[in-house]
Amino acid sequence: MASKRVYIETFGCQMNELDSELVSGQLRALGYQFTPDPKSAEVVLYNTCSVREHAEQKVWSRLGEMAIRKKEDPSLVVGVLGCLAERDGESLIRRMPVVDVLVGPAELDKLPALLDNAVRTNVSLAENPPEDANNPGENRVVSARQVALQGTASRRSATLAAAEDSLEMLDLSRAVSPIDAQASTSRSAYVRITRGCNKFCTYCVVPFTRGAEIHRPPEHIIEECRRLADAGVIEITLLGQTVNHYRFEHGAAVTVNGVKQPQKGRSFAGGHRRDPFAGESTTTFADLLAEIHEQVPGIQRLRFVTSYPRDFGDDVLEVIRDHPRICRYLHVPAQSGSDRILKMMNRGYTVGEYLDFVDRARSFLHQPEKGRPLGLSGDFIVGFPTETDEDFRATYELLQRVRYKNSFIFKYSPRPGTTAFDRLVDDVPEAVKRRRNGELLALQNVVAEAVAREHIGATFDVFIEGPSRKEAKKRKTSRSGGLVSLTIGGQDAAEPYCAPALEEPAEVDSMQYCGRTDTDLIVFFDLPQGSPDPSGTFARVRIESVRALSLYGRLA
Ligand code: 5AD
Ligand code: SF4
């Protein structure tokens, strides 16, 4: 049964990429094989995102295609994983009866068992077709054939502590089984440190789909980093929706709201300095970074995303400054430059407080004279309900002032289940959203180029990801992992984002490679034809020019 061919497609954020990787590892260990071609797959899985409507629509259209295919081949198994599964639950199966398995983000460790069951059932259904074989599943309520598992929503109200084992299982799967063969070919990996989110920004569906914030025990995280390093990984990106909010109280398997269960009470409200409550029995985010740095020296680059502006203590900034292998790259979404809009978004800070954080971060971490600049990136939402030209102007000015190296800019997308969806009218016309989006993106491009220019003449360690797209095309390599994805920050590439254009032609007698500085800037450089593949290693590159937001340099 388990030798079935599986195709998995991931939508949305890095958290989903990691979930897909872990789920794939579990399935591979059970004998499932993976194929990059959905047409040849017997099991098709979509790991979904519901942060914006756009990402969701792609899933609906994929499911439509699968419904047509399933009429031909009723043994096909279709699974919807992740945030959409959690949000829509069984109503998704009613709308799309082609779906056999539905698993929310908190229940992914149970996927192998559910899938096995679905595969067996569908195979026997295909062999002994029921009377309505022409319309498999049509107009049916969720049947025994179809399995839906949600969990996160209930986690919010009742059994927070009970959810911990299940949540930890998926991440632990990497620690208890050999590192997935596919993952081990990569020198870069994600490690989750926090799940869920408690911020409840009014536009955001994540607290509903991923549930309450839960912090993983530091020893599990460090052990996972160590195992990845032993398997050859040299760059680790720690993941959390509000990653710098990490805080673990020892004595409990998992903490919720930074408080060990079942004890209730205080949570670290952030603040701008040190955590006043952190005692001996607490591992703060600063402690965690320092411990990973110390205990896993094989990790040459330690990064983390996504940070929440209000929770940045000076202790974290100091640890980054004092530990050379922690990257000076902070992705800290501001979302808006207008205090009125920030309040309506329930972001919990003012523009002044955000700028205070930026100034502190710069004073600790921006040391270009030592070859260690700081790289900042941001997220913005334009066209939030009631946003005026004046509000937008304030956002424009904030982006200009902060000088992000790149920003992800999104048009507000009303999400069912969120406070903004329930209470606010989506009253900014689409044309205005589009115009503001374009204006902000154009400004970001100008700012990004100016930031990039400051690097000319300096020399950086570049972590080589592989041949540039242009080079890969030139060589028409089919090597898996050989083509470098240039999506910065791993978010929805269909959204406008500040991506480098690949205009610079590679010399005929050389090969063009691409990598990143520790501030996450993309660098292109040439190596002589026939050089051994340097992917996954470091090169010292002297920056000579900037083109279309990318840096171009020469081996130093
Ligand atoms: N509409 C538009 N953008 C959104 N984001 C989150 N929810 C929405 C929404 N409803 C953006 C925020 C967040 C990023 C991951 O997605 O900018 O930081
Ligand atoms: Fe969503 Fe806000 Fe949590 Fe980020 S901090 S995941 S935007 S609720």
mmCIF file with all atom_site columns, N, CA, C and O in Angstrom, residues 130-176:
data_model
loop_
_atom_site.group_PDB
_atom_site.id
_atom_site.type_symbol
_atom_site.label_atom_id
_atom_site.label_alt_id
_atom_site.label_comp_id
_atom_site.label_asym_id
_atom_site.label_entity_id
_atom_site.label_seq_id
_atom_site.pdbx_PDB_ins_code
_atom_site.Cartn_x
_atom_site.Cartn_y
_atom_site.Cartn_z
_atom_site.occupancy
_atom_site.B_iso_or_equiv
_atom_site.pdbx_formal_charge
_atom_site.auth_seq_id
_atom_site.auth_comp_id
_atom_site.auth_asym_id
_atom_site.auth_atom_id
_atom_site.pdbx_PDB_model_num
ATOM 1   N N  . PRO A 1 130 ? -19.344 1.640  -6.429  1.00 0.00 ? 130 PRO A N  1
ATOM 2   C CA . PRO A 1 130 ? -20.735 1.743  -5.992  1.00 0.00 ? 130 PRO A CA 1
ATOM 3   C C  . PRO A 1 130 ? -21.615 2.188  -7.148  1.00 0.00 ? 130 PRO A C  1
ATOM 4   O O  . PRO A 1 130 ? -21.112 2.517  -8.225  1.00 0.00 ? 130 PRO A O  1
ATOM 5   N N  . GLU A 1 131 ? -22.915 2.286  -6.898  1.00 0.00 ? 131 GLU A N  1
ATOM 6   C CA . GLU A 1 131 ? -23.828 2.588  -8.006  1.00 0.00 ? 131 GLU A CA 1
ATOM 7   C C  . GLU A 1 131 ? -23.578 3.949  -8.637  1.00 0.00 ? 131 GLU A C  1
ATOM 8   O O  . GLU A 1 131 ? -23.702 4.124  -9.839  1.00 0.00 ? 131 GLU A O  1
ATOM 9   N N  . ASP A 1 132 ? -23.221 4.927  -7.813  1.00 0.00 ? 132 ASP A N  1
ATOM 10  C CA . ASP A 1 132 ? -23.021 6.272  -8.370  1.00 0.00 ? 132 ASP A CA 1
ATOM 11  C C  . ASP A 1 132 ? -21.565 6.488  -8.780  1.00 0.00 ? 132 ASP A C  1
ATOM 12  O O  . ASP A 1 132 ? -20.995 7.545  -8.605  1.00 0.00 ? 132 ASP A O  1
ATOM 13  N N  . ALA A 1 133 ? -20.965 5.443  -9.397  1.00 0.00 ? 133 ALA A N  1
ATOM 14  C CA . ALA A 1 133 ? -19.540 5.509  -9.710  1.00 0.00 ? 133 ALA A CA 1
ATOM 15  C C  . ALA A 1 133 ? -19.176 6.664  -10.633 1.00 0.00 ? 133 ALA A C  1
ATOM 16  O O  . ALA A 1 133 ? -18.046 7.131  -10.645 1.00 0.00 ? 133 ALA A O  1
ATOM 17  N N  . ASN A 1 134 ? -20.145 7.142  -11.411 1.00 0.00 ? 134 ASN A N  1
ATOM 18  C CA . ASN A 1 134 ? -19.826 8.252  -12.312 1.00 0.00 ? 134 ASN A CA 1
ATOM 19  C C  . ASN A 1 134 ? -19.640 9.571  -11.570 1.00 0.00 ? 134 ASN A C  1
ATOM 20  O O  . ASN A 1 134 ? -19.078 10.515 -12.094 1.00 0.00 ? 134 ASN A O  1
ATOM 21  N N  . ASN A 1 135 ? -20.193 9.611  -10.396 1.00 0.00 ? 135 ASN A N  1
ATOM 22  C CA . ASN A 1 135 ? -20.074 10.841 -9.616  1.00 0.00 ? 135 ASN A CA 1
ATOM 23  C C  . ASN A 1 135 ? -19.547 10.528 -8.224  1.00 0.00 ? 135 ASN A C  1
ATOM 24  O O  . ASN A 1 135 ? -20.250 10.681 -7.236  1.00 0.00 ? 135 ASN A O  1
ATOM 25  N N  . PRO A 1 136 ? -18.326 10.038 -8.148  1.00 0.00 ? 136 PRO A N  1
ATOM 26  C CA . PRO A 1 136 ? -17.860 9.617  -6.830  1.00 0.00 ? 136 PRO A CA 1
ATOM 27  C C  . PRO A 1 136 ? -17.920 10.764 -5.829  1.00 0.00 ? 136 PRO A C  1
ATOM 28  O O  . PRO A 1 136 ? -17.409 11.847 -6.074  1.00 0.00 ? 136 PRO A O  1
ATOM 29  N N  . GLY A 1 137 ? -18.622 10.472 -4.762  1.00 0.00 ? 137 GLY A N  1
ATOM 30  C CA . GLY A 1 137 ? -18.655 11.456 -3.683  1.00 0.00 ? 137 GLY A CA 1
ATOM 31  C C  . GLY A 1 137 ? -19.639 12.587 -3.897  1.00 0.00 ? 137 GLY A C  1
ATOM 32  O O  . GLY A 1 137 ? -19.835 13.405 -3.016  1.00 0.00 ? 137 GLY A O  1
ATOM 33  N N  . GLU A 1 138 ? -20.288 12.634 -5.049  1.00 0.00 ? 138 GLU A N  1
ATOM 34  C CA . GLU A 1 138 ? -21.143 13.786 -5.369  1.00 0.00 ? 138 GLU A CA 1
ATOM 35  C C  . GLU A 1 138 ? -22.268 13.953 -4.346  1.00 0.00 ? 138 GLU A C  1
ATOM 36  O O  . GLU A 1 138 ? -22.895 12.977 -3.932  1.00 0.00 ? 138 GLU A O  1
ATOM 37  N N  . ASN A 1 139 ? -22.530 15.186 -3.951  1.00 0.00 ? 139 ASN A N  1
ATOM 38  C CA . ASN A 1 139 ? -23.639 15.521 -3.055  1.00 0.00 ? 139 ASN A CA 1
ATOM 39  C C  . ASN A 1 139 ? -23.692 14.702 -1.783  1.00 0.00 ? 139 ASN A C  1
ATOM 40  O O  . ASN A 1 139 ? -24.764 14.381 -1.281  1.00 0.00 ? 139 ASN A O  1
ATOM 41  N N  . ARG A 1 140 ? -22.556 14.309 -1.318  1.00 0.00 ? 140 ARG A N  1
ATOM 42  C CA . ARG A 1 140 ? -22.552 13.498 -0.120  1.00 0.00 ? 140 ARG A CA 1
ATOM 43  C C  . ARG A 1 140 ? -22.073 14.309 1.073   1.00 0.00 ? 140 ARG A C  1
ATOM 44  O O  . ARG A 1 140 ? -21.189 15.153 0.921   1.00 0.00 ? 140 ARG A O  1
ATOM 45  N N  . VAL A 1 141 ? -22.628 14.038 2.208   1.00 0.00 ? 141 VAL A N  1
ATOM 46  C CA . VAL A 1 141 ? -22.017 14.625 3.393   1.00 0.00 ? 141 VAL A CA 1
ATOM 47  C C  . VAL A 1 141 ? -20.773 13.796 3.692   1.00 0.00 ? 141 VAL A C  1
ATOM 48  O O  . VAL A 1 141 ? -20.556 12.756 3.101   1.00 0.00 ? 141 VAL A O  1
ATOM 49  N N  . VAL A 1 142 ? -19.965 14.289 4.605   1.00 0.00 ? 142 VAL A N  1
ATOM 50  C CA . VAL A 1 142 ? -18.719 13.585 4.891   1.00 0.00 ? 142 VAL A CA 1
ATOM 51  C C  . VAL A 1 142 ? -19.018 12.136 5.266   1.00 0.00 ? 142 VAL A C  1
ATOM 52  O O  . VAL A 1 142 ? -19.786 11.860 6.171   1.00 0.00 ? 142 VAL A O  1
ATOM 53  N N  . SER A 1 143 ? -18.440 11.229 4.536   1.00 0.00 ? 143 SER A N  1
ATOM 54  C CA . SER A 1 143 ? -18.733 9.824  4.757   1.00 0.00 ? 143 SER A CA 1
ATOM 55  C C  . SER A 1 143 ? -17.551 9.151  5.430   1.00 0.00 ? 143 SER A C  1
ATOM 56  O O  . SER A 1 143 ? -16.530 9.774  5.699   1.00 0.00 ? 143 SER A O  1
ATOM 57  N N  . ALA A 1 144 ? -17.702 7.868  5.652   1.00 0.00 ? 144 ALA A N  1
ATOM 58  C CA . ALA A 1 144 ? -16.618 7.116  6.287   1.00 0.00 ? 144 ALA A CA 1
ATOM 59  C C  . ALA A 1 144 ? -15.371 7.161  5.423   1.00 0.00 ? 144 ALA A C  1
ATOM 60  O O  . ALA A 1 144 ? -14.258 7.078  5.898   1.00 0.00 ? 144 ALA A O  1
ATOM 61  N N  . ARG A 1 145 ? -15.568 7.297  4.103   1.00 0.00 ? 145 ARG A N  1
ATOM 62  C CA . ARG A 1 145 ? -14.434 7.332  3.198   1.00 0.00 ? 145 ARG A CA 1
ATOM 63  C C  . ARG A 1 145 ? -13.577 8.582  3.433   1.00 0.00 ? 145 ARG A C  1
ATOM 64  O O  . ARG A 1 145 ? -12.373 8.586  3.223   1.00 0.00 ? 145 ARG A O  1
ATOM 65  N N  . GLN A 1 146 ? -14.257 9.632  3.824   1.00 0.00 ? 146 GLN A N  1
ATOM 66  C CA . GLN A 1 146 ? -13.558 10.915 3.933   1.00 0.00 ? 146 GLN A CA 1
ATOM 67  C C  . GLN A 1 146 ? -13.284 11.245 5.396   1.00 0.00 ? 146 GLN A C  1
ATOM 68  O O  . GLN A 1 146 ? -14.160 11.124 6.238   1.00 0.00 ? 146 GLN A O  1
ATOM 69  N N  . VAL A 1 147 ? -12.078 11.637 5.643   1.00 0.00 ? 147 VAL A N  1
ATOM 70  C CA . VAL A 1 147 ? -11.719 11.869 7.035   1.00 0.00 ? 147 VAL A CA 1
ATOM 71  C C  . VAL A 1 147 ? -11.273 13.312 7.239   1.00 0.00 ? 147 VAL A C  1
ATOM 72  O O  . VAL A 1 147 ? -10.440 13.821 6.497   1.00 0.00 ? 147 VAL A O  1
ATOM 73  N N  . ALA A 1 148 ? -11.865 13.927 8.220   1.00 0.00 ? 148 ALA A N  1
ATOM 74  C CA . ALA A 1 148 ? -11.468 15.307 8.518   1.00 0.00 ? 148 ALA A CA 1
ATOM 75  C C  . ALA A 1 148 ? -10.920 15.375 9.931   1.00 0.00 ? 148 ALA A C  1
ATOM 76  O O  . ALA A 1 148 ? -11.546 14.902 10.868  1.00 0.00 ? 148 ALA A O  1
ATOM 77  N N  . LEU A 1 149 ? -9.759  15.951 10.051  1.00 0.00 ? 149 LEU A N  1
ATOM 78  C CA . LEU A 1 149 ? -9.195  16.137 11.387  1.00 0.00 ? 149 LEU A CA 1
ATOM 79  C C  . LEU A 1 149 ? -8.798  17.581 11.579  1.00 0.00 ? 149 LEU A C  1
ATOM 80  O O  . LEU A 1 149 ? -7.950  18.109 10.875  1.00 0.00 ? 149 LEU A O  1
ATOM 81  N N  . GLN A 1 150 ? -9.478  18.215 12.505  1.00 0.00 ? 150 GLN A N  1
ATOM 82  C CA . GLN A 1 150 ? -9.080  19.565 12.873  1.00 0.00 ? 150 GLN A CA 1
ATOM 83  C C  . GLN A 1 150 ? -8.688  19.515 14.325  1.00 0.00 ? 150 GLN A C  1
ATOM 84  O O  . GLN A 1 150 ? -8.903  18.526 14.992  1.00 0.00 ? 150 GLN A O  1
ATOM 85  N N  . GLY A 1 151 ? -8.169  20.579 14.822  1.00 0.00 ? 151 GLY A N  1
ATOM 86  C CA . GLY A 1 151 ? -7.824  20.526 16.229  1.00 0.00 ? 151 GLY A CA 1
ATOM 87  C C  . GLY A 1 151 ? -7.496  21.876 16.798  1.00 0.00 ? 151 GLY A C  1
ATOM 88  O O  . GLY A 1 151 ? -7.777  22.155 17.948  1.00 0.00 ? 151 GLY A O  1
ATOM 89  N N  . THR A 1 152 ? -6.941  22.711 15.981  1.00 0.00 ? 152 THR A N  1
ATOM 90  C CA . THR A 1 152 ? -6.396  23.956 16.497  1.00 0.00 ? 152 THR A CA 1
ATOM 91  C C  . THR A 1 152 ? -7.457  24.824 17.152  1.00 0.00 ? 152 THR A C  1
ATOM 92  O O  . THR A 1 152 ? -7.239  25.393 18.208  1.00 0.00 ? 152 THR A O  1
ATOM 93  N N  . ALA A 1 153 ? -8.618  24.907 16.509  1.00 0.00 ? 153 ALA A N  1
ATOM 94  C CA . ALA A 1 153 ? -9.647  25.797 17.020  1.00 0.00 ? 153 ALA A CA 1
ATOM 95  C C  . ALA A 1 153 ? -10.043 25.389 18.431  1.00 0.00 ? 153 ALA A C  1
ATOM 96  O O  . ALA A 1 153 ? -10.178 26.221 19.328  1.00 0.00 ? 153 ALA A O  1
ATOM 97  N N  . SER A 1 154 ? -10.172 24.083 18.659  1.00 0.00 ? 154 SER A N  1
ATOM 98  C CA . SER A 1 154 ? -10.587 23.641 19.986  1.00 0.00 ? 154 SER A CA 1
ATOM 99  C C  . SER A 1 154 ? -9.468  23.864 20.997  1.00 0.00 ? 154 SER A C  1
ATOM 100 O O  . SER A 1 154 ? -9.711  24.077 22.172  1.00 0.00 ? 154 SER A O  1
ATOM 101 N N  . ARG A 1 155 ? -8.238  23.842 20.511  1.00 0.00 ? 155 ARG A N  1
ATOM 102 C CA . ARG A 1 155 ? -7.102  24.054 21.369  1.00 0.00 ? 155 ARG A CA 1
ATOM 103 C C  . ARG A 1 155 ? -7.186  25.414 22.075  1.00 0.00 ? 155 ARG A C  1
ATOM 104 O O  . ARG A 1 155 ? -6.709  25.593 23.172  1.00 0.00 ? 155 ARG A O  1
ATOM 105 N N  . ARG A 1 156 ? -7.781  26.359 21.391  1.00 0.00 ? 156 ARG A N  1
ATOM 106 C CA . ARG A 1 156 ? -7.878  27.700 21.938  1.00 0.00 ? 156 ARG A CA 1
ATOM 107 C C  . ARG A 1 156 ? -8.717  27.707 23.210  1.00 0.00 ? 156 ARG A C  1
ATOM 108 O O  . ARG A 1 156 ? -8.396  28.343 24.176  1.00 0.00 ? 156 ARG A O  1
ATOM 109 N N  . SER A 1 157 ? -9.817  26.950 23.186  1.00 0.00 ? 157 SER A N  1
ATOM 110 C CA . SER A 1 157 ? -10.739 27.089 24.295  1.00 0.00 ? 157 SER A CA 1
ATOM 111 C C  . SER A 1 157 ? -10.517 26.077 25.415  1.00 0.00 ? 157 SER A C  1
ATOM 112 O O  . SER A 1 157 ? -10.691 26.398 26.565  1.00 0.00 ? 157 SER A O  1
ATOM 113 N N  . ALA A 1 158 ? -10.128 24.874 25.088  1.00 0.00 ? 158 ALA A N  1
ATOM 114 C CA . ALA A 1 158 ? -10.135 23.864 26.140  1.00 0.00 ? 158 ALA A CA 1
ATOM 115 C C  . ALA A 1 158 ? -8.767  23.250 26.412  1.00 0.00 ? 158 ALA A C  1
ATOM 116 O O  . ALA A 1 158 ? -8.075  23.639 27.343  1.00 0.00 ? 158 ALA A O  1
ATOM 117 N N  . THR A 1 159 ? -8.356  22.340 25.590  1.00 0.00 ? 159 THR A N  1
ATOM 118 C CA . THR A 1 159 ? -7.271  21.448 25.996  1.00 0.00 ? 159 THR A CA 1
ATOM 119 C C  . THR A 1 159 ? -5.923  21.889 25.439  1.00 0.00 ? 159 THR A C  1
ATOM 120 O O  . THR A 1 159 ? -5.303  21.182 24.668  1.00 0.00 ? 159 THR A O  1
ATOM 121 N N  . LEU A 1 160 ? -5.498  23.056 25.834  1.00 0.00 ? 160 LEU A N  1
ATOM 122 C CA . LEU A 1 160 ? -4.206  23.552 25.349  1.00 0.00 ? 160 LEU A CA 1
ATOM 123 C C  . LEU A 1 160 ? -3.079  22.578 25.651  1.00 0.00 ? 160 LEU A C  1
ATOM 124 O O  . LEU A 1 160 ? -2.288  22.228 24.784  1.00 0.00 ? 160 LEU A O  1
ATOM 125 N N  . ALA A 1 161 ? -3.042  22.143 26.887  1.00 0.00 ? 161 ALA A N  1
ATOM 126 C CA . ALA A 1 161 ? -1.937  21.271 27.283  1.00 0.00 ? 161 ALA A CA 1
ATOM 127 C C  . ALA A 1 161 ? -2.022  19.929 26.559  1.00 0.00 ? 161 ALA A C  1
ATOM 128 O O  . ALA A 1 161 ? -1.009  19.348 26.179  1.00 0.00 ? 161 ALA A O  1
ATOM 129 N N  . ALA A 1 162 ? -3.244  19.461 26.351  1.00 0.00 ? 162 ALA A N  1
ATOM 130 C CA . ALA A 1 162 ? -3.410  18.157 25.710  1.00 0.00 ? 162 ALA A CA 1
ATOM 131 C C  . ALA A 1 162 ? -2.921  18.175 24.271  1.00 0.00 ? 162 ALA A C  1
ATOM 132 O O  . ALA A 1 162 ? -2.563  17.140 23.705  1.00 0.00 ? 162 ALA A O  1
ATOM 133 N N  . ALA A 1 163 ? -2.930  19.357 23.677  1.00 0.00 ? 163 ALA A N  1
ATOM 134 C CA . ALA A 1 163 ? -2.526  19.447 22.275  1.00 0.00 ? 163 ALA A CA 1
ATOM 135 C C  . ALA A 1 163 ? -1.017  19.304 22.111  1.00 0.00 ? 163 ALA A C  1
ATOM 136 O O  . ALA A 1 163 ? -0.520  19.018 21.045  1.00 0.00 ? 163 ALA A O  1
ATOM 137 N N  . GLU A 1 164 ? -0.291  19.489 23.214  1.00 0.00 ? 164 GLU A N  1
ATOM 138 C CA . GLU A 1 164 ? 1.151   19.619 23.091  1.00 0.00 ? 164 GLU A CA 1
ATOM 139 C C  . GLU A 1 164 ? 1.823   18.386 22.512  1.00 0.00 ? 164 GLU A C  1
ATOM 140 O O  . GLU A 1 164 ? 2.713   18.499 21.673  1.00 0.00 ? 164 GLU A O  1
ATOM 141 N N  . ASP A 1 165 ? 1.390   17.191 22.955  1.00 0.00 ? 165 ASP A N  1
ATOM 142 C CA . ASP A 1 165 ? 2.064   15.984 22.498  1.00 0.00 ? 165 ASP A CA 1
ATOM 143 C C  . ASP A 1 165 ? 1.906   15.832 21.008  1.00 0.00 ? 165 ASP A C  1
ATOM 144 O O  . ASP A 1 165 ? 2.839   15.553 20.271  1.00 0.00 ? 165 ASP A O  1
ATOM 145 N N  . SER A 1 166 ? 0.663   16.027 20.575  1.00 0.00 ? 166 SER A N  1
ATOM 146 C CA . SER A 1 166 ? 0.367   15.860 19.165  1.00 0.00 ? 166 SER A CA 1
ATOM 147 C C  . SER A 1 166 ? 1.172   16.850 18.329  1.00 0.00 ? 166 SER A C  1
ATOM 148 O O  . SER A 1 166 ? 1.755   16.506 17.310  1.00 0.00 ? 166 SER A O  1
ATOM 149 N N  . LEU A 1 167 ? 1.225   18.103 18.809  1.00 0.00 ? 167 LEU A N  1
ATOM 150 C CA . LEU A 1 167 ? 1.950   19.118 18.057  1.00 0.00 ? 167 LEU A CA 1
ATOM 151 C C  . LEU A 1 167 ? 3.430   18.810 17.991  1.00 0.00 ? 167 LEU A C  1
ATOM 152 O O  . LEU A 1 167 ? 4.081   19.008 16.970  1.00 0.00 ? 167 LEU A O  1
ATOM 153 N N  . GLU A 1 168 ? 3.953   18.318 19.094  1.00 0.00 ? 168 GLU A N  1
ATOM 154 C CA . GLU A 1 168 ? 5.379   18.081 19.160  1.00 0.00 ? 168 GLU A CA 1
ATOM 155 C C  . GLU A 1 168 ? 5.774   16.871 18.308  1.00 0.00 ? 168 GLU A C  1
ATOM 156 O O  . GLU A 1 168 ? 6.903   16.790 17.824  1.00 0.00 ? 168 GLU A O  1
ATOM 157 N N  . MET A 1 169 ? 4.834   15.962 18.122  1.00 0.00 ? 169 MET A N  1
ATOM 158 C CA . MET A 1 169 ? 5.148   14.722 17.403  1.00 0.00 ? 169 MET A CA 1
ATOM 159 C C  . MET A 1 169 ? 5.729   14.979 16.019  1.00 0.00 ? 169 MET A C  1
ATOM 160 O O  . MET A 1 169 ? 6.689   14.348 15.611  1.00 0.00 ? 169 MET A O  1
ATOM 161 N N  . LEU A 1 170 ? 5.106   15.891 15.294  1.00 0.00 ? 170 LEU A N  1
ATOM 162 C CA . LEU A 1 170 ? 5.543   16.116 13.914  1.00 0.00 ? 170 LEU A CA 1
ATOM 163 C C  . LEU A 1 170 ? 6.981   16.638 13.888  1.00 0.00 ? 170 LEU A C  1
ATOM 164 O O  . LEU A 1 170 ? 7.814   16.139 13.142  1.00 0.00 ? 170 LEU A O  1
ATOM 165 N N  . ASP A 1 171 ? 7.258   17.620 14.731  1.00 0.00 ? 171 ASP A N  1
ATOM 166 C CA . ASP A 1 171 ? 8.620   18.165 14.763  1.00 0.00 ? 171 ASP A CA 1
ATOM 167 C C  . ASP A 1 171 ? 9.612   17.118 15.252  1.00 0.00 ? 171 ASP A C  1
ATOM 168 O O  . ASP A 1 171 ? 10.724  17.023 14.761  1.00 0.00 ? 171 ASP A O  1
ATOM 169 N N  . LEU A 1 172 ? 9.151   16.323 16.222  1.00 0.00 ? 172 LEU A N  1
ATOM 170 C CA . LEU A 1 172 ? 10.054  15.313 16.765  1.00 0.00 ? 172 LEU A CA 1
ATOM 171 C C  . LEU A 1 172 ? 10.346  14.211 15.754  1.00 0.00 ? 172 LEU A C  1
ATOM 172 O O  . LEU A 1 172 ? 11.335  13.509 15.884  1.00 0.00 ? 172 LEU A O  1
ATOM 173 N N  . SER A 1 173 ? 9.481   14.074 14.757  1.00 0.00 ? 173 SER A N  1
ATOM 174 C CA . SER A 1 173 ? 9.689   12.985 13.794  1.00 0.00 ? 173 SER A CA 1
ATOM 175 C C  . SER A 1 173 ? 11.061  13.115 13.146  1.00 0.00 ? 173 SER A C  1
ATOM 176 O O  . SER A 1 173 ? 11.682  12.133 12.782  1.00 0.00 ? 173 SER A O  1
ATOM 177 N N  . ARG A 1 174 ? 11.545  14.339 13.058  1.00 0.00 ? 174 ARG A N  1
ATOM 178 C CA . ARG A 1 174 ? 12.859  14.555 12.469  1.00 0.00 ? 174 ARG A CA 1
ATOM 179 C C  . ARG A 1 174 ? 13.963  14.093 13.428  1.00 0.00 ? 174 ARG A C  1
ATOM 180 O O  . ARG A 1 174 ? 15.025  13.683 13.021  1.00 0.00 ? 174 ARG A O  1
ATOM 181 N N  . ALA A 1 175 ? 13.640  14.153 14.710  1.00 0.00 ? 175 ALA A N  1
ATOM 182 C CA . ALA A 1 175 ? 14.663  13.832 15.698  1.00 0.00 ? 175 ALA A CA 1
ATOM 183 C C  . ALA A 1 175 ? 14.756  12.346 15.985  1.00 0.00 ? 175 ALA A C  1
ATOM 184 O O  . ALA A 1 175 ? 15.790  11.860 16.393  1.00 0.00 ? 175 ALA A O  1
ATOM 185 N N  . VAL A 1 176 ? 13.642  11.624 15.784  1.00 0.00 ? 176 VAL A N  1
ATOM 186 C CA . VAL A 1 176 ? 13.684  10.217 16.163  1.00 0.00 ? 176 VAL A CA 1
ATOM 187 C C  . VAL A 1 176 ? 13.976  9.296  14.985  1.00 0.00 ? 176 VAL A C  1
ATOM 188 O O  . VAL A 1 176 ? 14.417  8.186  15.172  1.00 0.00 ? 176 VAL A O  1
#
